[in-house]
Rosetta silent file (secondary structure, phi, psi, omega in degrees, C-alpha in Angstrom):
SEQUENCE: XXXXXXXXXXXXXXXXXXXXXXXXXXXXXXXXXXXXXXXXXXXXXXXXXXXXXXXXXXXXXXXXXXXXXXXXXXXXXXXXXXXXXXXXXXXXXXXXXXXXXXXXXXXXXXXXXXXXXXXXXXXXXXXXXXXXXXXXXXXXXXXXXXXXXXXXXXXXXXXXXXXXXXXXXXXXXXXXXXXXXXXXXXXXXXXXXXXXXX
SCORE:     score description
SCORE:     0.000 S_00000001
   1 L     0.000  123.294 -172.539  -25.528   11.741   37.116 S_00000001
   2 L  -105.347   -2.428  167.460  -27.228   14.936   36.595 S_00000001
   3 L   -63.443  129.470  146.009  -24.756   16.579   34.264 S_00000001
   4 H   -83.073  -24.596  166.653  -23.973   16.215   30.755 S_00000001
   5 H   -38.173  -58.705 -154.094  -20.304   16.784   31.721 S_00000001
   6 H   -67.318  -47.355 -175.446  -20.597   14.199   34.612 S_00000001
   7 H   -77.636  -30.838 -174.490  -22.107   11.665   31.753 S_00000001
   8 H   -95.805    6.997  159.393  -20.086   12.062   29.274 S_00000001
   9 H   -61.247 -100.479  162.611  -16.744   11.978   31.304 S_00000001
  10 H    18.514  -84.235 -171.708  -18.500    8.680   32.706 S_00000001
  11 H   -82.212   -3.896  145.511  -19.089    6.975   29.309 S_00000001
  12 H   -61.263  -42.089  155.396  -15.745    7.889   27.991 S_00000001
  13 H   -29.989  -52.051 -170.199  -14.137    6.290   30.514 S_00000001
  14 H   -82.807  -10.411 -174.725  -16.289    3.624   30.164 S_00000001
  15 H   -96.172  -15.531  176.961  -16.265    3.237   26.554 S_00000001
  16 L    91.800    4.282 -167.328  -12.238    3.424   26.414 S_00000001
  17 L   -81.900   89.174 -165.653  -12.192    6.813   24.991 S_00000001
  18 L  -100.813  -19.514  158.585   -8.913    7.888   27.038 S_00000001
  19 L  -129.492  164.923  175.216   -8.593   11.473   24.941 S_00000001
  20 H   -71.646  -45.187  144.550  -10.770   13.938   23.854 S_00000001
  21 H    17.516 -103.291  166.861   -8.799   13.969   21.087 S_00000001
  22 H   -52.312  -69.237  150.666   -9.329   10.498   19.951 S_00000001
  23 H    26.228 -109.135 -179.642  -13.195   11.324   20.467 S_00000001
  24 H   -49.678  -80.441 -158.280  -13.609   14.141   18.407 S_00000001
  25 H   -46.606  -59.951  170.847  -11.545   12.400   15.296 S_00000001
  26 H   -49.473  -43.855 -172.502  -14.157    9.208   15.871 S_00000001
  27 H   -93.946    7.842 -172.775  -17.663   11.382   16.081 S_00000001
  28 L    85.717   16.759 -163.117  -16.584   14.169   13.640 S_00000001
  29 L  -133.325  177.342 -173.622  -16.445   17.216   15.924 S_00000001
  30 L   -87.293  131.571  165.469  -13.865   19.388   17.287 S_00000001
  31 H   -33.381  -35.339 -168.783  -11.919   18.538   20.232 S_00000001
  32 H   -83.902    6.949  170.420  -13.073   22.223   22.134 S_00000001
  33 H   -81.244  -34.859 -179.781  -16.820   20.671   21.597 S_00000001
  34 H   -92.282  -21.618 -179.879  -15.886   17.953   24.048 S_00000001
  35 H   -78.701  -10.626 -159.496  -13.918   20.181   26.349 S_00000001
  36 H   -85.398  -42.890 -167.021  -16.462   22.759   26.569 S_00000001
  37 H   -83.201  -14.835 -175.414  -18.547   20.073   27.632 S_00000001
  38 H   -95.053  -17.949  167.069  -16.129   18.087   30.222 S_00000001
  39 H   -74.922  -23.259 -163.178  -15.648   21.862   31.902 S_00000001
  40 L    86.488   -0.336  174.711  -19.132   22.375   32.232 S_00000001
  41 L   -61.844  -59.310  158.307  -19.057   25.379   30.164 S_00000001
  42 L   -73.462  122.067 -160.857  -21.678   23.492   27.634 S_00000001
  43 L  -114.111  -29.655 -158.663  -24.648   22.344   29.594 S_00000001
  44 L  -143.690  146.470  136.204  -26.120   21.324   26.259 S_00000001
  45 L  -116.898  125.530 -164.028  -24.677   20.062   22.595 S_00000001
  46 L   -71.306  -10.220 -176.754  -26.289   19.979   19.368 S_00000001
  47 L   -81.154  -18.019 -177.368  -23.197   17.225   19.145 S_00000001
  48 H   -31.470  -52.241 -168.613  -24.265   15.094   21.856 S_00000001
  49 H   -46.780  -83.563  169.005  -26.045   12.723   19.152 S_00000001
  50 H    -5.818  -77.281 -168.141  -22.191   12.422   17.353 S_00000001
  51 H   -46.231  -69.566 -177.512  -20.514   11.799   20.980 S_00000001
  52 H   -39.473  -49.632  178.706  -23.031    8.867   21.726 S_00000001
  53 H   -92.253   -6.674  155.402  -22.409    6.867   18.402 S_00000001
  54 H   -42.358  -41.221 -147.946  -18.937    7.062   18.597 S_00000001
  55 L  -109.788   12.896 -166.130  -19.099    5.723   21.635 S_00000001
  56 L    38.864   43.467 -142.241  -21.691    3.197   21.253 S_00000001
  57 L  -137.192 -158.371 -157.950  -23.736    4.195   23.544 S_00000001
  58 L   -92.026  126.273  140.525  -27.443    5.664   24.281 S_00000001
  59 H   -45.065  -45.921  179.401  -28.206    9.098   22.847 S_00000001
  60 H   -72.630  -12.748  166.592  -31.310    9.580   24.937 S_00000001
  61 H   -86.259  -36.427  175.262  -28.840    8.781   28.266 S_00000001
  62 H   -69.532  -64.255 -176.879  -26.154   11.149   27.333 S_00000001
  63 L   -48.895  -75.253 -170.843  -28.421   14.018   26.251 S_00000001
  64 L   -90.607  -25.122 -176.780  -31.202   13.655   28.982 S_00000001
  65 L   100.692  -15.897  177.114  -29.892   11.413   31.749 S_00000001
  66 L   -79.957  171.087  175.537  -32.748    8.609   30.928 S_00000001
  67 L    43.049 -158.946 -178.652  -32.661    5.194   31.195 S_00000001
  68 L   -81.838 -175.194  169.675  -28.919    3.543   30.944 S_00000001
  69 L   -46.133  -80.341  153.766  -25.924    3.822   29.092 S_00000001
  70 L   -90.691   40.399  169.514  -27.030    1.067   26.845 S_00000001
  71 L   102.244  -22.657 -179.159  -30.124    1.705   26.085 S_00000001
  72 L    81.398   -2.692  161.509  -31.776   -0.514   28.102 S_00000001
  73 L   -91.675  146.308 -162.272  -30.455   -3.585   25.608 S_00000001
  74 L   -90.406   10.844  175.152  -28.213   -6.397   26.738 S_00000001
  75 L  -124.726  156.323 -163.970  -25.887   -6.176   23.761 S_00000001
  76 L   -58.883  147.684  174.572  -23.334   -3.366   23.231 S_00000001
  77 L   -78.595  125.842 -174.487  -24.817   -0.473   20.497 S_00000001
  78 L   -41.630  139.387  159.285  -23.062   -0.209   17.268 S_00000001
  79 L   -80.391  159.591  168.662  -20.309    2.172   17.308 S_00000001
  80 L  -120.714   90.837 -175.227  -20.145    4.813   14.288 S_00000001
  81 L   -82.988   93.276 -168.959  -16.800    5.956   13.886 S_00000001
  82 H   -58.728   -7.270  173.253  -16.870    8.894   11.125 S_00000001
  83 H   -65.206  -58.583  173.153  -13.192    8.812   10.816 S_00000001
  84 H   -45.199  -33.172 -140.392  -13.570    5.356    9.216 S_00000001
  85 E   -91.726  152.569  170.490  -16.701    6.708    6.636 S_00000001
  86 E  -131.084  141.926 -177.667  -15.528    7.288    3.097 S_00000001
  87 E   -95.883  125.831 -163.279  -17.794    8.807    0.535 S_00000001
  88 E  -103.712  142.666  172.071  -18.854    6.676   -1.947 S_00000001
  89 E   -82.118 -179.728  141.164  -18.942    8.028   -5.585 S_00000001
  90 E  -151.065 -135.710 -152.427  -19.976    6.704   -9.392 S_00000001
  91 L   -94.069   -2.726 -175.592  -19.950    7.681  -12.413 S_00000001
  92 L  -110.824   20.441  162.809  -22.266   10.696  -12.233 S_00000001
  93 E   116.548 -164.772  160.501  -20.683   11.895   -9.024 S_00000001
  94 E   -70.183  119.280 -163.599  -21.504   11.692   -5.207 S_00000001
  95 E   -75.926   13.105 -167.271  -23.795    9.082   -4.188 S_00000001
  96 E    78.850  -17.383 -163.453  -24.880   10.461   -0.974 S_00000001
  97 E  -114.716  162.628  178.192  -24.004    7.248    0.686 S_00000001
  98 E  -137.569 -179.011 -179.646  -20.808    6.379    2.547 S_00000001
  99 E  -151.567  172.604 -153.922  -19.503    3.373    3.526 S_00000001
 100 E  -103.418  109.244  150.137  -17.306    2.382    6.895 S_00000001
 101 L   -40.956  150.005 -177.686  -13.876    1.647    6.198 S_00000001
 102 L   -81.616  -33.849 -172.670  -10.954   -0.625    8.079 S_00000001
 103 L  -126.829  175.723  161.537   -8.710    1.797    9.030 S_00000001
 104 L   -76.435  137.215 -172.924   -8.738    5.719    9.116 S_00000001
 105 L  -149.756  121.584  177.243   -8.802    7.895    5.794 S_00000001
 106 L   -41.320  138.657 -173.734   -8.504   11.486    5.279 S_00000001
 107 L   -59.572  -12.206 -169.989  -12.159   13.040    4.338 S_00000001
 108 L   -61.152  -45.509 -159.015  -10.517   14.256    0.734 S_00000001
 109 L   -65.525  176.707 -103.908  -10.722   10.295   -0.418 S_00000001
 110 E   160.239  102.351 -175.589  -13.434    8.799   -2.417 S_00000001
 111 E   -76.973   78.095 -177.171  -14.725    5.509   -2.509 S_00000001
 112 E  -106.835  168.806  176.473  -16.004    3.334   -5.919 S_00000001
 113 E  -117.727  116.161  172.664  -17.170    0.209   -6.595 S_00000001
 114 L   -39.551   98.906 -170.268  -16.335   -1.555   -9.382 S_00000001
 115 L   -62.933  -57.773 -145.819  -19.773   -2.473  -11.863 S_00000001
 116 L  -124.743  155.971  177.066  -17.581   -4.833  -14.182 S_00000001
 117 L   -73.097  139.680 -174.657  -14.235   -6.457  -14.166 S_00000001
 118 L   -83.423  -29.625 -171.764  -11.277   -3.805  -14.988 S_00000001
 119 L   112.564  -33.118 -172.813   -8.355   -5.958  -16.933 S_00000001
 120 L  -117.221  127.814  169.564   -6.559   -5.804  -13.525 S_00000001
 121 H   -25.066  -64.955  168.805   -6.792   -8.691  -11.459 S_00000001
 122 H   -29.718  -21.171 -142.804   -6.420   -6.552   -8.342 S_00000001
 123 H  -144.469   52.013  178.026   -9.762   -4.844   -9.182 S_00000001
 124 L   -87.299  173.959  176.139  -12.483   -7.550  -10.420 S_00000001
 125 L   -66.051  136.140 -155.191  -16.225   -6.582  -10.202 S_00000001
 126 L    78.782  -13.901  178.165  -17.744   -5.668   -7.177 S_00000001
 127 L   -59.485  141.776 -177.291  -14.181   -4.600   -5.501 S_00000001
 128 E   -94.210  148.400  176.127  -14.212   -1.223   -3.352 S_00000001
 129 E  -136.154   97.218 -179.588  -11.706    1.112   -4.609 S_00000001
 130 E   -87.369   82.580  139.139  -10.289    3.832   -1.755 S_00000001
 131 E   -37.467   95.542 -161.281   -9.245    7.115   -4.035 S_00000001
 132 L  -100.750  107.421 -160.406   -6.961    9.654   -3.109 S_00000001
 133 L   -96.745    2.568 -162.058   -8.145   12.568   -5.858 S_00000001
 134 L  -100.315  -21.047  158.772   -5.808   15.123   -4.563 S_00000001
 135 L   -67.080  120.214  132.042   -2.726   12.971   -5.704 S_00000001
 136 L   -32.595  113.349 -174.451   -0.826   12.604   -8.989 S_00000001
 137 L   -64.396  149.779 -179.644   -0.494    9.181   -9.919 S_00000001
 138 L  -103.347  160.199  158.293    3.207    7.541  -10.292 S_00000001
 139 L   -63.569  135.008  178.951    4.476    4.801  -12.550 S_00000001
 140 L    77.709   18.321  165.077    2.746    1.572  -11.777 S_00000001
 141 L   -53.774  172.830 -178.984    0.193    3.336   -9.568 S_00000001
 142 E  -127.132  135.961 -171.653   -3.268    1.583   -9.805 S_00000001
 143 E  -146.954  140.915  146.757   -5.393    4.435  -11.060 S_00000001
 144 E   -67.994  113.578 -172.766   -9.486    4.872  -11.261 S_00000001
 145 E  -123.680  161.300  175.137  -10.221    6.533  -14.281 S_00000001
 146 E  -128.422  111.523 -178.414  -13.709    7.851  -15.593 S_00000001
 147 E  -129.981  126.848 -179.123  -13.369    7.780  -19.727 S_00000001
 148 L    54.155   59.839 -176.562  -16.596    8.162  -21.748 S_00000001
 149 L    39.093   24.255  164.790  -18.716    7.752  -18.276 S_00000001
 150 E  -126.658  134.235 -168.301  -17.579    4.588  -17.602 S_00000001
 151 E   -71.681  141.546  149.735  -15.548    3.898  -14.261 S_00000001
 152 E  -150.096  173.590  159.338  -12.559    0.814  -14.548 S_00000001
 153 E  -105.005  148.848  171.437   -8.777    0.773  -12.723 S_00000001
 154 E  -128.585  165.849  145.925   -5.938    0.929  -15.001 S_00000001
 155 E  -110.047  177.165 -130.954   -2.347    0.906  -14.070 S_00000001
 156 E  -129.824  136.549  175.662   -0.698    4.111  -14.683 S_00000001
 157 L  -117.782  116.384  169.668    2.693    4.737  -16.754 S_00000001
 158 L   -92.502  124.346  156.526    4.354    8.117  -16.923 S_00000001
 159 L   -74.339  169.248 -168.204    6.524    8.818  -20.189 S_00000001
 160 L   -70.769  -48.281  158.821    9.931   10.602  -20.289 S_00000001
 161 L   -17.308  -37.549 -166.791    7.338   13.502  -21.665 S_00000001
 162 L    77.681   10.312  164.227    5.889   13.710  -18.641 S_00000001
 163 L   -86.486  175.640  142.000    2.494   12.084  -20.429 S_00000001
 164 L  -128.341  152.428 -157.015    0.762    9.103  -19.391 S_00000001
 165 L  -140.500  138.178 -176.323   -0.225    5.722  -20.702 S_00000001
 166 E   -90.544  152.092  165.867   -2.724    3.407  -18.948 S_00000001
 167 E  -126.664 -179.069  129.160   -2.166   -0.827  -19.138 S_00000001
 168 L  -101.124 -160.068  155.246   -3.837   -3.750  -18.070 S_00000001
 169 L   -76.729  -26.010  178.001   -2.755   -7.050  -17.169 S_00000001
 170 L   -73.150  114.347  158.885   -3.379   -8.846  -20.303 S_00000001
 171 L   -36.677  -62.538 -164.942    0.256   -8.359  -21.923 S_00000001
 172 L   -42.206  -28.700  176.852   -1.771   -8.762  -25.339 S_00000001
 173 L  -110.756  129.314 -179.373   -3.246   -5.689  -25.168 S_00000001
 174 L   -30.405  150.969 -179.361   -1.526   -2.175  -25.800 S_00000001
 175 L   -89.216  124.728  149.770   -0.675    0.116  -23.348 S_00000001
 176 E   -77.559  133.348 -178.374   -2.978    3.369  -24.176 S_00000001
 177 L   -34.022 -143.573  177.129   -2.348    6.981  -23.971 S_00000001
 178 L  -130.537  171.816  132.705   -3.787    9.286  -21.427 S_00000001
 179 L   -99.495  -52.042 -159.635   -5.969   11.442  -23.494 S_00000001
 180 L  -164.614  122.627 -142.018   -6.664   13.554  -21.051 S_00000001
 181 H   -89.386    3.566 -171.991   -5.572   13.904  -17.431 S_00000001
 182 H  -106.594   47.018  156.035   -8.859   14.820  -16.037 S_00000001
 183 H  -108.582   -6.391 -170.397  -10.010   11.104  -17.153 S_00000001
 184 E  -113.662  111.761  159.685   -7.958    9.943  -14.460 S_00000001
 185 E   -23.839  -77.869  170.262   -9.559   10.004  -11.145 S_00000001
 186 E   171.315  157.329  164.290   -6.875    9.343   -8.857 S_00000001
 187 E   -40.189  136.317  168.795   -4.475    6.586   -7.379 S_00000001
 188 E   -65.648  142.437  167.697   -5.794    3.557   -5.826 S_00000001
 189 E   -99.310  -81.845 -162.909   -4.920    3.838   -1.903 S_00000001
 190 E  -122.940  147.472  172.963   -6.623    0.919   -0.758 S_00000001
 191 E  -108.714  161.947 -153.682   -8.602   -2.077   -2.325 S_00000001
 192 E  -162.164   97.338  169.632  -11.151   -3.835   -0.549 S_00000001
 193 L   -63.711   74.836  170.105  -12.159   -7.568   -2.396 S_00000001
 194 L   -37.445  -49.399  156.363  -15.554   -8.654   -1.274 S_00000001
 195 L  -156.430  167.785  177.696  -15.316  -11.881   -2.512 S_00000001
 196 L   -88.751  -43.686 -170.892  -13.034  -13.468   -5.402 S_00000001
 197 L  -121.135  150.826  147.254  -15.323  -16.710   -6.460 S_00000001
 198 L  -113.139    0.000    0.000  -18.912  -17.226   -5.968 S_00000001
């Protein structure tokens, strides 16, 4: 195949990538980046790289045409589906690092991981926490809050005020105001356990 059009038709096909669509949402690029390139209009793409690890499949075959498909190894290439990647934060902000997700999550959310146990069962130490920061928490939301620099989950109460008061699980202990709403991160989407016991 002397084309990148011609290859990268080729390894979509072959790879299961049945829209361009679907594609583009997995490597991070715009659908008219892959069309430009399946017309033949792009001869070249600074995106190629993108296209390949979506697709698990040899950068240096797609781009240039050498060797195979995979690389010249007898096991399949990881894929990297950027759709999946969530950006993980702490308490001083973005860590630069992301981390791969189960399902698809809008690029807004925000990942942390829990240093210490929170008070809610749901949420012990080491637990991934998927953050939606652009939402306004409900009653009995699971909420990430950052108070005095230190990250926990709470769950989240609204008063007939239109305030909020954080709990835990232990009954025993008071439900606390809100102090302030920009202590509250955002709603837990999704939780992610690593393990429970060691």
């Amino acid at each position: 195949m002397k084309t990148l059009s011609e290859r990268l038709a080729k390894a979509m096909a072959d790879t299961g990538f049945d829209s361009q669509t679907r594609l583009a949402r997995a490597a991070g690029v715009e659908q008219s980046v892959i069309s430009k390139i399946i017309a033949g209009a792009s001869k070249t793409s600074k995106h190629s790289s993108k296209l390949a690890a979506a697709m698990g499949i040899s950068a240096d075959w797609l781009i240039n045409g050498a060797g195979t498909m995979q690389g010249g190894i007898d096991s399949p290439l990881q894929r990297i589906d950027v759709s999946k990647l969530v950006k993980v934060f702490d308490e001083k902000g973005d860590t630069g690092e992301a981390i791969t997700w189960i399902s698809e999550v809008p690029e807004h959310y925000r990942a942390y991981i829990m240093k210490r146990n929170t008070g809610i069962a749901q949420a012990p130490a080491g637990t991934v926490v998927v953050v939606n920061p652009n939402r306004s928490p409900s009653t009995n939301d699971l909420v990430v809050t950052l108070i005095s620099g230190n990250l926990s989950v709470f769950r989240y109460h609204l008063s007939g005020d239109g305030g909020g008061f954080l709990s835990v699980d232990d009954t025993r202990i008071p439900v606390t105001p809100v102090r302030s709403e920009s202590d509250i991160v955002g709603p837990v989407e999704q939780i992610f356990i690593p393990a429970l016991s060691k």
